[in-house]
Amino acid sequence: MVKFVEVEHKFCFNDKQSFEKTESAIIQLHPLQDYEIDVAERYFLVEGLNHFIIRHKVDEEKQSLTLKSFDIGEDSETRMEIDIPLAQEQGDLLQEVEKFIAAFNTYKEYKLTKHLKVFHFAEAEVILYQANSQDKEVFALEIESTKAYKNQALKHIKEFELQLGLDERLREKRCLFELLFAS
């Protein structure tokens, strides 16, 4: 189990063309590593579990169950996460996760898929993704700092924003769950 505070800035794009233009700008910054991956995520809002949401995440390489701090309408720049890696060799453990969550209380389940383009840098991870729910689609960029302290993290995030020509005033403050599923 890993507990950490995630510091990130998210920017959404109105169209795929702007998304692809940003990808070219990221590549010009010479990432240390980059890759693409498809991810399936299920989010669980558990009755009585205030200020948190649970995410089950599966891709071809790993699987995890994560407790994330969450409040509708709050800025998602800094969030606490507790991540529990799950055994990938046993396949998708969604049914077991649902049994675990059902033991607590009534819950609502939400499903999304993401196609990620991940770029690793020494100071941050820059992620471009297309996320889809049943009836919505989001094109977004997230800059997540690898620094342990919030002030250091924000400094590096702001440097990437400047290099990519992003205006912090246009930063999306809602988390992905809220963008896809909140009314």
PDB file of N, CA and C in Angstrom, residues 28-29 55 62-63 80 82 87 89-90 93 110 126 131 133 135 150 168:
ATOM      1  N   GLN A  28       8.949  17.872 -28.123  1.00  0.00           N
ATOM      2  CA  GLN A  28      10.080  18.788 -28.308  1.00  0.00           C
ATOM      3  C   GLN A  28      10.816  19.080 -27.001  1.00  0.00           C
ATOM      4  N   LEU A  29      10.223  18.727 -25.867  1.00  0.00           N
ATOM      5  CA  LEU A  29      10.888  18.901 -24.565  1.00  0.00           C
ATOM      6  C   LEU A  29      11.775  17.705 -24.216  1.00  0.00           C
ATOM      7  N   ARG A  55     -11.296   4.020  -6.726  1.00  0.00           N
ATOM      8  CA  ARG A  55     -11.067   3.721  -8.140  1.00  0.00           C
ATOM      9  C   ARG A  55     -10.426   2.347  -8.280  1.00  0.00           C
ATOM     10  N   LYS A  62      -0.678  -3.511 -15.113  1.00  0.00           N
ATOM     11  CA  LYS A  62      -0.919  -3.482 -13.668  1.00  0.00           C
ATOM     12  C   LYS A  62      -2.389  -3.228 -13.359  1.00  0.00           C
ATOM     13  N   GLN A  63      -2.691  -3.418 -12.093  1.00  0.00           N
ATOM     14  CA  GLN A  63      -4.050  -3.262 -11.600  1.00  0.00           C
ATOM     15  C   GLN A  63      -3.962  -2.722 -10.173  1.00  0.00           C
ATOM     16  N   MET A  80      -5.104  13.562  -1.766  1.00  0.00           N
ATOM     17  CA  MET A  80      -4.494  12.432  -1.077  1.00  0.00           C
ATOM     18  C   MET A  80      -4.948  11.156  -1.777  1.00  0.00           C
ATOM     19  N   ILE A  82      -4.416   6.734  -1.549  1.00  0.00           N
ATOM     20  CA  ILE A  82      -3.862   5.506  -0.990  1.00  0.00           C
ATOM     21  C   ILE A  82      -4.051   4.449  -2.065  1.00  0.00           C
ATOM     22  N   ALA A  87      -3.013  -8.129  -7.737  1.00  0.00           N
ATOM     23  CA  ALA A  87      -2.308  -9.168  -8.501  1.00  0.00           C
ATOM     24  C   ALA A  87      -2.785  -9.185  -9.951  1.00  0.00           C
ATOM     25  N   GLU A  89      -1.623 -10.995 -12.403  1.00  0.00           N
ATOM     26  CA  GLU A  89      -1.618 -12.338 -12.999  1.00  0.00           C
ATOM     27  C   GLU A  89      -2.950 -13.064 -12.820  1.00  0.00           C
ATOM     28  N   GLN A  90      -3.814 -12.557 -11.951  1.00  0.00           N
ATOM     29  CA  GLN A  90      -5.126 -13.182 -11.756  1.00  0.00           C
ATOM     30  C   GLN A  90      -6.202 -12.555 -12.634  1.00  0.00           C
ATOM     31  N   LEU A  93      -9.833  -8.108 -11.541  1.00  0.00           N
ATOM     32  CA  LEU A  93     -10.418  -8.480 -10.249  1.00  0.00           C
ATOM     33  C   LEU A  93     -11.658  -7.651  -9.904  1.00  0.00           C
ATOM     34  N   TYR A 110     -19.315   3.733 -11.637  1.00  0.00           N
ATOM     35  CA  TYR A 110     -19.172   4.502 -12.871  1.00  0.00           C
ATOM     36  C   TYR A 110     -17.988   3.939 -13.650  1.00  0.00           C
ATOM     37  N   VAL A 126       4.046  13.998 -17.640  1.00  0.00           N
ATOM     38  CA  VAL A 126       3.049  14.709 -18.431  1.00  0.00           C
ATOM     39  C   VAL A 126       2.223  13.652 -19.149  1.00  0.00           C
ATOM     40  N   ALA A 131     -10.429  10.365 -22.554  1.00  0.00           N
ATOM     41  CA  ALA A 131     -11.232   9.575 -21.617  1.00  0.00           C
ATOM     42  C   ALA A 131     -12.674   9.549 -22.105  1.00  0.00           C
ATOM     43  N   SER A 133     -16.680   8.100 -21.149  1.00  0.00           N
ATOM     44  CA  SER A 133     -17.710   7.411 -20.376  1.00  0.00           C
ATOM     45  C   SER A 133     -18.757   6.986 -21.401  1.00  0.00           C
ATOM     46  N   ASP A 135     -21.446   8.460 -22.231  1.00  0.00           N
ATOM     47  CA  ASP A 135     -22.006   9.551 -23.026  1.00  0.00           C
ATOM     48  C   ASP A 135     -21.159  10.825 -23.086  1.00  0.00           C
ATOM     49  N   LYS A 150       4.747  20.206  -1.842  1.00  0.00           N
ATOM     50  CA  LYS A 150       3.814  20.908  -2.719  1.00  0.00           C
ATOM     51  C   LYS A 150       4.444  22.122  -3.390  1.00  0.00           C
ATOM     52  N   GLU A 168      -2.301  29.181 -16.947  1.00  0.00           N
ATOM     53  CA  GLU A 168      -2.791  28.616 -15.690  1.00  0.00           C
ATOM     54  C   GLU A 168      -4.227  29.039 -15.385  1.00  0.00           C
TER      55      GLU A 168
END
